Coordinates of C-alpha atoms in Angstrom, one line a residue:
Chain A
X1 CA 21.6 -42.0 -69.0
X2 CA 24.4 -43.8 -67.1
X3 CA 22.0 -46.5 -66.0
X4 CA 20.8 -47.0 -69.5
X5 CA 24.4 -47.3 -70.6
X6 CA 25.3 -49.8 -67.8
X7 CA 22.3 -52.0 -68.5
X8 CA 22.1 -51.9 -72.2
X9 CA 25.8 -52.4 -72.8
X10 CA 26.1 -54.9 -70.0
X11 CA 27.3 -57.8 -72.1
X12 CA 30.0 -55.7 -73.7
X13 CA 31.1 -54.2 -70.4
X14 CA 31.5 -57.7 -68.8
X15 CA 33.8 -58.8 -71.7
X16 CA 35.8 -55.5 -71.4
X17 CA 36.3 -56.0 -67.7
X18 CA 37.5 -59.6 -68.2
X19 CA 40.0 -58.3 -70.9
X20 CA 41.4 -55.8 -68.5
X21 CA 41.6 -58.2 -65.6
X22 CA 43.7 -60.4 -67.9
X23 CA 45.8 -57.5 -68.9
X24 CA 46.5 -56.6 -65.3
X25 CA 47.3 -60.2 -64.5
X26 CA 49.8 -60.3 -67.4
X27 CA 51.6 -57.1 -66.6
X28 CA 51.5 -57.6 -62.8
X29 CA 54.5 -58.9 -61.0
X30 CA 52.9 -62.0 -59.6
X31 CA 53.6 -65.2 -61.6
X32 CA 50.5 -67.1 -62.2
X33 CA 50.6 -70.9 -62.8
X34 CA 48.8 -72.0 -66.0
X35 CA 46.4 -74.2 -64.1
X36 CA 45.3 -71.5 -61.6
X37 CA 45.0 -69.0 -64.4
X38 CA 42.9 -71.4 -66.6
X39 CA 40.6 -72.1 -63.6
X40 CA 40.1 -68.3 -63.0
X41 CA 39.4 -67.6 -66.6
X42 CA 36.9 -70.5 -66.9
X43 CA 35.0 -69.2 -63.9
X44 CA 34.9 -65.7 -65.4
X45 CA 33.7 -67.1 -68.7
X46 CA 31.0 -69.1 -66.9
X47 CA 29.9 -65.9 -65.1
X48 CA 29.8 -64.2 -68.4
X49 CA 27.5 -66.9 -69.9
X50 CA 25.2 -66.5 -66.9
X51 CA 25.1 -62.7 -67.1
X52 CA 24.5 -62.7 -70.8
X53 CA 21.3 -64.6 -70.5
X54 CA 19.7 -62.8 -67.5
X55 CA 18.5 -59.2 -67.1
X56 CA 18.6 -57.9 -70.6
X57 CA 16.7 -54.9 -71.8
X58 CA 15.8 -53.4 -75.1
X59 CA 17.0 -50.0 -76.2
X60 CA 19.0 -47.7 -78.3
X61 CA 22.1 -45.7 -77.3
X62 CA 24.4 -43.0 -78.8
X63 CA 22.2 -41.7 -81.6
X64 CA 21.2 -45.1 -82.8
X65 CA 24.9 -46.1 -83.0
X66 CA 24.2 -49.0 -80.7
X67 CA 21.0 -50.9 -80.4
X68 CA 20.0 -54.0 -78.5
X69 CA 16.9 -56.1 -78.1
X70 CA 16.0 -59.5 -76.7
X71 CA 16.9 -61.3 -79.9
X72 CA 20.3 -59.6 -80.1
X73 CA 20.9 -60.4 -76.4
X74 CA 20.1 -64.0 -77.0
X75 CA 22.5 -64.2 -80.0
X76 CA 25.2 -62.7 -77.8
X77 CA 24.3 -65.4 -75.2
X78 CA 24.9 -68.1 -77.8
X79 CA 28.3 -66.7 -78.6
X80 CA 29.2 -66.5 -74.9
X81 CA 28.2 -70.0 -74.4
X82 CA 30.3 -71.1 -77.4
X83 CA 33.4 -69.4 -76.2
X84 CA 32.9 -71.0 -72.8
X85 CA 32.7 -74.5 -74.3
X86 CA 35.8 -73.8 -76.4
X87 CA 37.7 -72.6 -73.4
X88 CA 36.8 -75.8 -71.5
X89 CA 37.7 -78.1 -74.4
X90 CA 41.0 -76.5 -75.2
X91 CA 42.3 -77.0 -71.6
X92 CA 44.7 -79.8 -72.6
X93 CA 46.3 -77.6 -75.3
X94 CA 46.6 -74.5 -73.2
X95 CA 48.0 -76.3 -70.1
X96 CA 51.5 -76.2 -71.5
X97 CA 51.2 -73.0 -73.5
X98 CA 53.3 -70.0 -72.6
X99 CA 50.8 -67.3 -73.5
X100 CA 47.5 -68.3 -71.9
X101 CA 46.5 -64.8 -70.8
X102 CA 47.2 -63.3 -74.2
X103 CA 45.3 -66.1 -75.9
X104 CA 42.2 -65.2 -73.9
X105 CA 42.7 -61.4 -74.3
X106 CA 42.8 -61.7 -78.0
X107 CA 39.9 -64.2 -78.1
X108 CA 37.7 -62.0 -75.9
X109 CA 38.5 -58.8 -77.9
X110 CA 37.3 -60.6 -81.0
X111 CA 34.2 -61.5 -79.0
X112 CA 33.8 -57.9 -78.0
X113 CA 34.1 -56.9 -81.7
X114 CA 31.4 -59.4 -82.6
X115 CA 29.0 -58.1 -79.9
X116 CA 29.4 -54.6 -81.2
X117 CA 29.0 -55.8 -84.8
X118 CA 25.7 -57.5 -83.8
X119 CA 24.5 -54.5 -81.9
X120 CA 25.5 -51.9 -84.4
X121 CA 22.9 -49.5 -85.8
X122 CA 25.4 -47.8 -88.1
X123 CA 27.7 -49.1 -90.8
X124 CA 30.7 -47.5 -89.3
X125 CA 30.4 -49.2 -86.0
X126 CA 29.6 -52.4 -87.8
X127 CA 32.8 -52.1 -89.8
X128 CA 34.9 -51.5 -86.7
X129 CA 33.3 -54.5 -85.0
X130 CA 34.0 -56.7 -88.0
X131 CA 37.7 -55.6 -88.0
X132 CA 38.0 -56.2 -84.3
X133 CA 36.6 -59.7 -84.8
X134 CA 39.2 -60.7 -87.4
X135 CA 42.5 -58.9 -86.8
X136 CA 43.2 -60.3 -83.3
X137 CA 42.0 -63.7 -84.6
X138 CA 44.9 -63.7 -87.1
X139 CA 47.3 -63.4 -84.2
X140 CA 45.6 -66.3 -82.4
X141 CA 45.8 -68.5 -85.5
X142 CA 49.5 -68.1 -85.1
X143 CA 49.5 -69.4 -81.6
X144 CA 51.3 -72.7 -82.4
X145 CA 54.4 -70.5 -82.4
X146 CA 56.9 -73.2 -83.3
X147 CA 54.9 -74.5 -86.4
X148 CA 55.4 -72.9 -89.8
X149 CA 52.0 -74.0 -90.9
X150 CA 50.4 -72.0 -88.2
X151 CA 52.2 -68.7 -89.3
X152 CA 51.2 -69.5 -92.9
X153 CA 47.6 -69.8 -91.9
X154 CA 47.7 -66.5 -90.0
X155 CA 49.2 -64.8 -93.0
X156 CA 46.5 -66.2 -95.3
X157 CA 43.8 -65.2 -92.9
X158 CA 45.0 -61.6 -92.6
X159 CA 45.6 -61.1 -96.3
X160 CA 42.2 -62.5 -97.3
X161 CA 40.4 -60.7 -94.6
X162 CA 42.1 -57.5 -95.6
X163 CA 41.0 -58.1 -99.2
X164 CA 37.4 -58.7 -98.1
X165 CA 37.5 -55.6 -95.8
X166 CA 38.6 -53.7 -98.9
X167 CA 35.5 -54.9 -100.8
X168 CA 33.3 -54.1 -97.9
X169 CA 34.6 -50.6 -97.4
X170 CA 34.3 -49.9 -101.1
X171 CA 30.6 -51.0 -100.8
X172 CA 30.0 -48.9 -97.7
X173 CA 31.5 -45.8 -99.2
X174 CA 29.3 -46.3 -102.3
X175 CA 26.3 -46.7 -100.1
X176 CA 27.1 -43.5 -98.3
X177 CA 27.7 -41.7 -101.5
X178 CA 24.5 -42.9 -103.1
X179 CA 22.2 -42.5 -100.1
X180 CA 23.9 -40.0 -97.8
X181 CA 23.3 -42.1 -94.6
X182 CA 25.1 -44.8 -92.7
X183 CA 22.2 -45.6 -90.3
X184 CA 20.6 -49.0 -90.8
X185 CA 17.3 -47.6 -89.8
X186 CA 17.4 -44.9 -92.5
X187 CA 18.8 -47.0 -95.3
X188 CA 15.5 -48.8 -96.3
X189 CA 13.8 -45.5 -97.1
X190 CA 16.7 -44.2 -99.3
X191 CA 17.5 -47.4 -101.2
X192 CA 15.6 -47.6 -104.5
X193 CA 17.7 -50.1 -106.5
X194 CA 19.6 -47.7 -108.8
X195 CA 22.7 -49.3 -110.5
X196 CA 25.1 -47.6 -108.1
X197 CA 23.3 -48.9 -105.1
X198 CA 23.2 -52.4 -106.6
X199 CA 26.9 -52.4 -107.1
X200 CA 27.4 -51.1 -103.5
X201 CA 25.2 -53.8 -102.2
X202 CA 27.0 -56.6 -104.2
X203 CA 30.3 -55.4 -102.8
X204 CA 28.9 -55.5 -99.3
X205 CA 27.5 -58.9 -99.9
X206 CA 30.9 -60.1 -101.2
X207 CA 32.5 -58.8 -98.0
X208 CA 30.0 -60.8 -95.9
X209 CA 30.4 -63.9 -98.1
X210 CA 34.2 -63.8 -97.5
X211 CA 33.7 -64.0 -93.7
X212 CA 31.2 -66.8 -93.8
X213 CA 33.2 -68.6 -96.7
X214 CA 30.4 -68.8 -99.3
X215 CA 31.8 -70.6 -102.3
X216 CA 33.5 -68.3 -104.7
X217 CA 35.1 -66.7 -101.6
X218 CA 35.9 -69.9 -99.7
X219 CA 39.5 -70.5 -100.8
X220 CA 41.1 -69.3 -97.6
X221 CA 39.0 -71.6 -95.4
X222 CA 40.6 -75.0 -95.6
X223 CA 44.2 -73.9 -95.3
X224 CA 43.5 -71.6 -92.4
X225 CA 41.5 -74.2 -90.6
X226 CA 44.2 -76.8 -91.1
X227 CA 47.1 -74.6 -90.0
X228 CA 45.4 -73.1 -86.9
X229 CA 45.5 -74.7 -83.5
X230 CA 42.3 -76.8 -83.1
X231 CA 40.8 -74.6 -80.4
X232 CA 41.1 -71.6 -82.8
X233 CA 39.8 -73.6 -85.7
X234 CA 36.7 -74.4 -83.7
X235 CA 36.4 -70.7 -82.8
X236 CA 36.7 -69.7 -86.5
X237 CA 34.2 -72.2 -87.7
X238 CA 31.5 -71.7 -85.1
X239 CA 31.7 -68.4 -83.3
X240 CA 33.1 -66.0 -85.9
X241 CA 30.9 -67.5 -88.6
X242 CA 27.9 -67.5 -86.4
X243 CA 28.4 -63.8 -85.5
X244 CA 28.7 -62.7 -89.1
X245 CA 25.6 -64.8 -90.0
X246 CA 23.6 -63.1 -87.3
X247 CA 24.5 -59.7 -88.7
X248 CA 24.0 -60.9 -92.2
X249 CA 20.4 -61.9 -91.5
X250 CA 19.5 -58.6 -89.7
X251 CA 21.2 -56.5 -92.4
X252 CA 19.5 -58.3 -95.3
X253 CA 16.1 -58.2 -93.6
X254 CA 16.4 -54.7 -92.2
X255 CA 18.7 -52.3 -94.1
X256 CA 18.6 -53.9 -97.5
X257 CA 15.0 -55.0 -97.6
X258 CA 14.2 -52.9 -100.7
X259 CA 16.7 -55.0 -102.6
X260 CA 15.1 -58.3 -101.7
X261 CA 14.8 -59.7 -105.2
X262 CA 18.4 -59.0 -105.9
X263 CA 19.7 -60.8 -102.8
X264 CA 17.2 -63.6 -103.2
X265 CA 18.7 -64.4 -106.6
X266 CA 22.2 -64.1 -105.3
X267 CA 21.4 -66.4 -102.4
X268 CA 20.0 -68.9 -104.8
X269 CA 23.1 -69.2 -107.0
X270 CA 25.6 -68.9 -104.1
X271 CA 24.0 -71.4 -101.8
X272 CA 23.7 -74.1 -104.5
X273 CA 27.4 -73.6 -105.4
X274 CA 28.3 -73.6 -101.7
X275 CA 26.5 -76.8 -100.9
X276 CA 27.8 -78.7 -103.9
X277 CA 31.5 -77.6 -103.7
X278 CA 31.5 -78.0 -99.9
X279 CA 30.2 -81.5 -100.2
X280 CA 32.4 -82.7 -103.1
X281 CA 35.6 -81.4 -101.5
X282 CA 34.6 -82.8 -98.0
X283 CA 34.4 -86.3 -99.5
X284 CA 38.1 -86.2 -100.5
X285 CA 39.6 -85.0 -97.2
X286 CA 41.7 -87.1 -94.9
X287 CA 42.7 -84.5 -92.3
X288 CA 39.8 -84.1 -89.9
X289 CA 40.3 -80.3 -89.6
X290 CA 40.1 -79.9 -93.4
X291 CA 37.2 -82.2 -93.4
X292 CA 35.3 -80.1 -90.9
X293 CA 36.3 -77.0 -92.8
X294 CA 34.6 -78.2 -96.0
X295 CA 31.7 -79.6 -94.0
X296 CA 31.2 -76.1 -92.4
X297 CA 31.2 -74.6 -95.9
X298 CA 28.4 -76.9 -96.9
X299 CA 26.5 -76.1 -93.7
X300 CA 26.6 -72.4 -94.5
X301 CA 25.0 -73.2 -97.9
X302 CA 22.0 -74.7 -96.0
X303 CA 21.9 -71.6 -93.8
X304 CA 21.6 -69.4 -96.9
X305 CA 18.5 -71.3 -97.8
X306 CA 16.9 -70.5 -94.5
X307 CA 17.9 -66.8 -94.9
X308 CA 16.2 -66.7 -98.3
X309 CA 12.9 -67.2 -96.6
X310 CA 12.9 -63.6 -95.4
X311 CA 10.3 -64.1 -92.8
X312 CA 10.0 -64.6 -89.0
X313 CA 10.5 -68.3 -89.6
X314 CA 13.7 -67.5 -91.6
X315 CA 15.3 -65.6 -88.8
X316 CA 14.2 -68.1 -86.2
X317 CA 15.4 -71.1 -88.2
X318 CA 18.8 -69.6 -88.8
X319 CA 19.4 -68.7 -85.1
X320 CA 18.1 -72.1 -84.0
X321 CA 20.4 -73.8 -86.5
X322 CA 23.4 -71.8 -85.3
X323 CA 22.7 -72.8 -81.7
X324 CA 22.6 -76.5 -82.7
X325 CA 25.7 -76.0 -84.9
X326 CA 27.6 -74.5 -81.9
X327 CA 26.8 -77.7 -79.9
X328 CA 27.5 -80.2 -82.6
X329 CA 30.6 -78.7 -84.2
X330 CA 32.1 -77.9 -80.8
X331 CA 31.5 -81.5 -79.7
X332 CA 33.4 -82.8 -82.7
X333 CA 36.1 -80.2 -82.2
X334 CA 36.4 -81.0 -78.4
X335 CA 37.3 -84.6 -79.2
X336 CA 39.6 -83.7 -82.0
X337 CA 41.2 -80.9 -79.9
X338 CA 41.8 -83.3 -77.0
X339 CA 43.2 -86.1 -79.1
X340 CA 45.4 -83.7 -81.1
X341 CA 46.8 -82.1 -78.0
X342 CA 47.7 -85.4 -76.3
X343 CA 48.8 -87.5 -79.3
X344 CA 49.2 -85.1 -82.2
X345 CA 47.0 -87.3 -84.5
X346 CA 44.6 -85.5 -86.8
X347 CA 43.8 -87.8 -89.8
X348 CA 40.8 -90.0 -90.3
X349 CA 43.1 -93.0 -90.6
X350 CA 44.4 -92.4 -87.1
X351 CA 40.8 -92.7 -85.7
X352 CA 40.4 -96.2 -87.0
X353 CA 39.1 -98.5 -84.2
X354 CA 39.0 -95.7 -81.7
X355 CA 36.0 -97.4 -80.2
X356 CA 38.0 -100.3 -78.9
X357 CA 40.1 -98.1 -76.7
X358 CA 38.1 -94.9 -76.1
X359 CA 34.4 -95.6 -76.1
X360 CA 33.4 -92.3 -74.5
X361 CA 35.2 -90.1 -77.1
X362 CA 33.9 -92.3 -79.9
X363 CA 30.3 -91.8 -78.8
X364 CA 30.7 -88.0 -78.4
X365 CA 32.2 -87.6 -81.9
X366 CA 29.6 -90.0 -83.4
X367 CA 26.7 -88.1 -81.9
X368 CA 28.2 -84.8 -83.1
X369 CA 28.7 -86.2 -86.6
X370 CA 25.1 -87.6 -86.6
X371 CA 23.8 -84.1 -85.6
X372 CA 25.9 -82.4 -88.3
X373 CA 24.6 -84.9 -90.9
X374 CA 21.1 -84.5 -89.7
X375 CA 20.1 -88.0 -88.4
X376 CA 16.6 -87.7 -86.8
X377 CA 16.8 -88.1 -83.1
X378 CA 19.6 -85.5 -82.8
X379 CA 19.0 -81.7 -83.0
X380 CA 20.8 -81.4 -86.4
X381 CA 17.8 -83.0 -88.1
X382 CA 15.4 -80.4 -86.7
X383 CA 17.8 -77.6 -87.5
X384 CA 18.0 -78.5 -91.2
X385 CA 14.3 -79.3 -91.4
X386 CA 13.4 -75.8 -90.2
X387 CA 15.9 -74.2 -92.5
X388 CA 14.5 -76.0 -95.6
X389 CA 10.9 -75.2 -94.3
X390 CA 11.8 -71.5 -94.1
X391 CA 13.3 -71.7 -97.6
X392 CA 10.1 -73.2 -99.2
X393 CA 7.9 -70.3 -98.2
X394 CA 9.1 -66.7 -98.7
X395 CA 6.8 -64.1 -97.2
X396 CA 3.5 -64.6 -99.1
X397 CA 4.7 -66.6 -102.0
X398 CA 6.4 -69.9 -102.6
X399 CA 10.1 -70.4 -102.7
X400 CA 12.0 -72.2 -105.5
X401 CA 11.2 -75.9 -105.1
X402 CA 14.1 -77.0 -107.3
X403 CA 16.4 -75.3 -104.8
X404 CA 15.1 -77.3 -102.0
X405 CA 15.3 -80.5 -104.0
X406 CA 19.0 -79.9 -104.8
X407 CA 19.7 -79.2 -101.1
X408 CA 17.9 -82.4 -100.1
X409 CA 19.9 -84.5 -102.6
X410 CA 23.0 -82.9 -101.2
X411 CA 22.0 -83.9 -97.7
X412 CA 22.3 -87.5 -98.9
X413 CA 25.9 -86.9 -100.2
X414 CA 26.8 -85.4 -96.9
X415 CA 25.6 -88.6 -95.1
X416 CA 28.3 -90.4 -97.0
X417 CA 31.3 -88.4 -95.7
X418 CA 30.0 -87.9 -92.2
X419 CA 29.3 -91.6 -91.7
X420 CA 32.7 -92.5 -93.3
X421 CA 34.3 -91.2 -90.1
X422 CA 31.9 -93.1 -88.0
X423 CA 32.7 -96.2 -89.9
X424 CA 36.4 -95.7 -89.4
X425 CA 35.8 -95.3 -85.6
X426 CA 33.5 -98.3 -85.1
X427 CA 34.1 -100.8 -87.9
X428 CA 37.6 -100.5 -89.4
X429 CA 40.3 -102.8 -88.0
X430 CA 43.5 -101.2 -86.8
X431 CA 46.7 -102.8 -85.5
X432 CA 47.7 -99.7 -83.5
X433 CA 44.7 -97.7 -82.4
X434 CA 45.1 -94.5 -80.3
X435 CA 45.9 -95.7 -76.8
X436 CA 43.5 -95.3 -73.9
X437 CA 43.4 -91.7 -72.9
X438 CA 42.2 -90.3 -69.5
X439 CA 40.2 -87.2 -70.1
X440 CA 40.7 -84.3 -67.7
X441 CA 37.7 -82.8 -65.9
X442 CA 37.2 -79.6 -67.9
X443 CA 37.2 -81.1 -71.4
X444 CA 34.9 -83.9 -70.2
X445 CA 32.4 -81.2 -68.9
X446 CA 32.6 -79.5 -72.3
X447 CA 31.8 -82.7 -74.2
X448 CA 28.9 -83.5 -71.8
X449 CA 27.4 -80.0 -72.3
X450 CA 27.7 -80.4 -76.0
X451 CA 26.1 -83.8 -76.1
X452 CA 23.3 -82.7 -73.8
X453 CA 22.8 -79.6 -76.0
X454 CA 22.6 -81.8 -79.1
X455 CA 20.0 -84.1 -77.6
X456 CA 17.9 -81.5 -75.7
X457 CA 17.6 -78.7 -78.2
X458 CA 16.2 -81.2 -80.6
X459 CA 13.8 -82.9 -78.2
X460 CA 12.4 -79.8 -76.4
X461 CA 10.2 -77.8 -78.8
X462 CA 10.0 -74.8 -76.5
X463 CA 13.6 -73.8 -77.5
X464 CA 12.6 -73.3 -81.1
X465 CA 9.3 -71.6 -80.0
X466 CA 11.2 -69.3 -77.7
X467 CA 13.5 -68.2 -80.6
X468 CA 10.5 -67.9 -82.9
X469 CA 8.8 -65.6 -80.4
X470 CA 11.9 -63.5 -80.0
X471 CA 12.4 -63.0 -83.8
X472 CA 9.0 -61.5 -84.4
X473 CA 9.2 -58.4 -86.5
X474 CA 12.5 -59.2 -88.1
Chain B
X1 CA 38.5 -21.6 -117.3
X2 CA 39.6 -20.4 -113.9
X3 CA 42.6 -21.4 -111.9
X4 CA 40.7 -24.1 -110.0
X5 CA 39.5 -25.9 -113.1
X6 CA 42.9 -25.8 -114.6
X7 CA 44.4 -27.3 -111.4
X8 CA 41.7 -29.9 -111.3
X9 CA 42.4 -31.2 -114.8
X10 CA 46.1 -31.1 -114.2
X11 CA 45.9 -33.1 -111.0
X12 CA 43.5 -35.6 -112.6
X13 CA 45.8 -36.1 -115.5
X14 CA 48.7 -36.5 -113.1
X15 CA 46.8 -39.0 -110.9
X16 CA 45.7 -41.1 -113.9
X17 CA 49.1 -41.2 -115.6
X18 CA 50.9 -42.0 -112.4
X19 CA 48.4 -44.8 -111.6
X20 CA 49.0 -46.2 -115.1
X21 CA 52.8 -46.1 -114.5
X22 CA 52.4 -47.9 -111.2
X23 CA 51.1 -50.9 -113.2
X24 CA 53.3 -50.5 -116.3
X25 CA 56.8 -50.0 -114.7
X26 CA 58.9 -53.2 -114.7
X27 CA 60.8 -52.3 -111.6
X28 CA 58.8 -52.6 -108.3
X29 CA 60.7 -49.7 -106.7
X30 CA 59.6 -47.4 -109.6
X31 CA 56.0 -48.6 -109.0
X32 CA 56.1 -47.5 -105.4
X33 CA 57.6 -44.1 -106.4
X34 CA 54.8 -43.6 -108.9
X35 CA 52.3 -44.6 -106.3
X36 CA 53.6 -41.7 -104.1
X37 CA 52.9 -39.4 -107.0
X38 CA 49.3 -40.7 -107.1
X39 CA 48.9 -39.9 -103.5
X40 CA 50.2 -36.4 -103.9
X41 CA 47.8 -35.8 -106.8
X42 CA 44.9 -37.0 -104.7
X43 CA 45.9 -34.9 -101.8
X44 CA 45.8 -32.0 -104.2
X45 CA 42.2 -32.9 -105.0
X46 CA 41.4 -32.9 -101.3
X47 CA 42.8 -29.4 -101.0
X48 CA 40.6 -28.3 -103.9
X49 CA 37.6 -29.6 -102.0
X50 CA 38.6 -27.6 -99.0
X51 CA 39.5 -30.8 -97.0
X52 CA 42.9 -29.8 -95.6
X53 CA 43.0 -32.3 -92.8
X54 CA 42.4 -35.2 -95.2
X55 CA 45.0 -33.9 -97.5
X56 CA 47.7 -33.7 -94.8
X57 CA 46.8 -37.1 -93.3
X58 CA 46.9 -38.6 -96.8
X59 CA 50.4 -37.3 -97.3
X60 CA 51.7 -38.1 -93.8
X61 CA 50.2 -41.6 -93.5
X62 CA 50.1 -42.9 -97.0
X63 CA 52.9 -41.1 -98.9
X64 CA 55.0 -41.0 -95.8
X65 CA 54.7 -44.0 -93.6
X66 CA 53.0 -46.7 -95.6
X67 CA 55.0 -46.1 -98.8
X68 CA 58.3 -46.2 -96.8
X69 CA 57.2 -49.6 -95.5
X70 CA 56.5 -50.7 -99.0
X71 CA 59.9 -49.7 -100.1
X72 CA 61.5 -51.5 -97.2
X73 CA 59.7 -54.7 -98.0
X74 CA 60.5 -54.6 -101.7
X75 CA 64.1 -53.9 -101.1
X76 CA 64.3 -56.7 -98.5
X77 CA 62.6 -59.2 -100.8
X78 CA 65.3 -58.7 -103.5
X79 CA 63.0 -59.0 -106.5
X80 CA 64.5 -59.4 -109.9
X81 CA 63.8 -60.9 -113.4
X82 CA 64.6 -64.5 -112.4
X83 CA 62.3 -64.6 -109.5
X84 CA 59.3 -63.3 -111.5
X85 CA 56.6 -65.9 -111.9
X86 CA 56.0 -67.3 -115.5
X87 CA 53.0 -65.7 -117.2
X88 CA 50.4 -68.2 -118.2
X89 CA 48.3 -67.4 -121.3
X90 CA 45.0 -68.6 -119.7
X91 CA 45.7 -66.5 -116.5
X92 CA 46.2 -63.4 -118.6
X93 CA 43.0 -64.2 -120.6
X94 CA 40.9 -64.7 -117.4
X95 CA 42.4 -61.5 -116.0
X96 CA 41.5 -59.5 -119.1
X97 CA 37.9 -60.9 -119.1
X98 CA 37.2 -60.3 -115.5
X99 CA 38.9 -56.9 -115.4
X100 CA 37.1 -55.9 -118.6
X101 CA 33.7 -56.8 -117.2
X102 CA 34.3 -54.8 -114.1
X103 CA 35.3 -51.8 -116.1
X104 CA 32.2 -52.2 -118.3
X105 CA 30.0 -52.3 -115.2
X106 CA 31.7 -49.3 -113.7
X107 CA 31.4 -47.2 -116.9
X108 CA 27.7 -48.1 -117.4
X109 CA 27.1 -47.5 -113.7
X110 CA 28.5 -44.0 -113.8
X111 CA 26.6 -43.2 -117.0
X112 CA 23.3 -44.2 -115.4
X113 CA 24.0 -42.9 -111.9
X114 CA 21.2 -40.5 -111.2
X115 CA 22.6 -39.8 -107.7
X116 CA 25.8 -38.1 -109.0
X117 CA 24.9 -36.8 -112.4
X118 CA 24.3 -33.0 -112.6
X119 CA 25.7 -32.5 -109.2
X120 CA 28.7 -30.3 -108.6
X121 CA 31.4 -30.8 -106.0
X122 CA 31.6 -28.0 -103.5
X123 CA 34.9 -26.4 -104.5
X124 CA 36.4 -24.1 -101.9
X125 CA 33.1 -23.5 -100.2
X126 CA 32.5 -26.9 -98.6
X127 CA 33.4 -27.0 -94.9
X128 CA 32.9 -30.7 -94.2
X129 CA 36.6 -31.5 -94.3
X130 CA 37.8 -28.8 -92.0
X131 CA 39.6 -29.9 -88.8
X132 CA 37.1 -28.1 -86.6
X133 CA 34.0 -29.8 -88.2
X134 CA 35.8 -33.2 -88.2
X135 CA 36.9 -32.9 -84.6
X136 CA 33.4 -31.9 -83.4
X137 CA 31.8 -34.9 -85.2
X138 CA 34.5 -37.3 -84.0
X139 CA 33.9 -36.4 -80.4
X140 CA 30.1 -36.2 -80.6
X141 CA 28.3 -38.4 -83.1
X142 CA 31.2 -40.8 -83.7
X143 CA 32.7 -41.0 -80.3
X144 CA 31.7 -44.7 -79.8
X145 CA 33.6 -46.1 -82.8
X146 CA 36.5 -43.7 -82.0
X147 CA 36.8 -45.1 -78.5
X148 CA 36.3 -48.7 -79.5
X149 CA 39.1 -48.5 -82.0
X150 CA 41.4 -48.1 -78.9
X151 CA 40.5 -51.7 -77.8
X152 CA 41.2 -52.8 -81.4
X153 CA 44.7 -51.2 -81.2
X154 CA 45.3 -52.8 -77.8
X155 CA 44.5 -56.2 -79.1
X156 CA 46.5 -55.7 -82.2
X157 CA 49.5 -54.7 -80.1
X158 CA 49.2 -57.7 -77.8
X159 CA 49.0 -60.0 -80.8
X160 CA 52.1 -58.4 -82.4
X161 CA 54.1 -58.7 -79.2
X162 CA 53.2 -62.3 -78.7
X163 CA 54.1 -63.3 -82.2
X164 CA 57.3 -61.2 -82.3
X165 CA 58.7 -62.0 -78.9
X166 CA 61.9 -64.1 -78.8
X167 CA 61.6 -67.0 -76.5

């Protein structure tokens, strides 16, 4: 029993241990220098990444409260990798920050919440995991302590997430009232699609949609992303969205399978609205953080198409796309985070003629934007390709072709705004470009990992095949 | 009609009227006071359902702690007629339409709900809300979420301290 517990909950336990190490460092009497602390934390996070990919087993614990399998362990591994890259790339910002230990404690407790959410076999544990992955995040959004905008963003995040939790809880309580169970494994047998169950499901769906900022629920996204420190923005847009999407897929395919026609139609309407609104607003943005906020909204619209496939290919394509999205978005954010920490410049106009002074940074952000747009040699192309492929064929029958056509047309619009930034970097003239910056070791490593990830996940087909083999039966 | 039924209707009427008054009263302090009345009425319902623990917690936490916080905030914000936002006709119209559609859905939902029709609540006899049952469940089946919420509180505390600390 104890062995099972130690092995199956290994990934959660490692995170918990790191949180408590940080807590003891903070309350201990020894004064740590920021540099030493950051080095220690990065080594711990690297160990965490290594541990989360090796030696995982499948199993169920605590009366099906907690479950894990190879796919879930792999998803947790992606999230661990993401937080490691973010930690490396936010080095320049944290170097002069007063609360480094707290920053990582809060960030890691949200990661712990996400792990529990992904592993939950019960709606109650799922809810606690979800709360744990948002409440500390609101505190982290406020970490530019001297900026009013940062507090405003934190306030908006906590209010909107409280509202979405309210919707979610209302849905969960109706599910419990209508079916008498909270276990994901028992829900499919008890759900028959009566009106009360449909309302409960729609409320649950709305709660999810808030967290992944699907369009009618996206209004908090841009403001929060703009106000938060760049490291936190990248965390919000990649890790927390990715975690909720992982759960979303498994909940839709598992617990709510009997309501498949309902959520297929909902996904159809919401994803088209999401892609179009995300694209149209992204065109108008001048601040790079707002720009990436709207671009991430549009990307989620594409992910919803992949989810609609409800097949093994659907699960595999979504997870594959999120892996690519982690690399490409974090590469873009690593550059923006570094430049913002050193010079404080965040608008597209500031990036004009960046290539003349900083060729390395220019190439990194360009490859990242190519991957986000989906230009063929990069992994982003294959990610979007598999998503649309999964959307065309839903288990046994054909998907809606018109849906795929609208998505493909929107891909062209997205090319315009992604390449606009590339044009500013390479082709626009500028009297006073950002001066030549020397990049510290750790952010440089983060950028290299991301670029390698973008290129390699696209070129080596065994990564997709591995994910596909993991997702059998989901 | 026995005593429990009379109590039930009384409490329901009290809850609905107080809830209406929360929305209708012009003064925000009055709204909060009416909300306390709503919580007391609902606690009465819990007692009727033999859920004493829930009733007590509802009064202590909601009517006691949270409502006092509400009152503090409202008094500190110094709300009055001048600071009230202007009411836009279109906004009211949109509110009426969306609220009305939600009401329509809820009414038709309850009329068609086969799960809850013809089923009676367990008045007096249900034992699911007793402290003994609750405690046993909390420390057996639901011990994992219970323990994990402690990490949630730890992180919330750390966040609050960092934000609130004077430099």
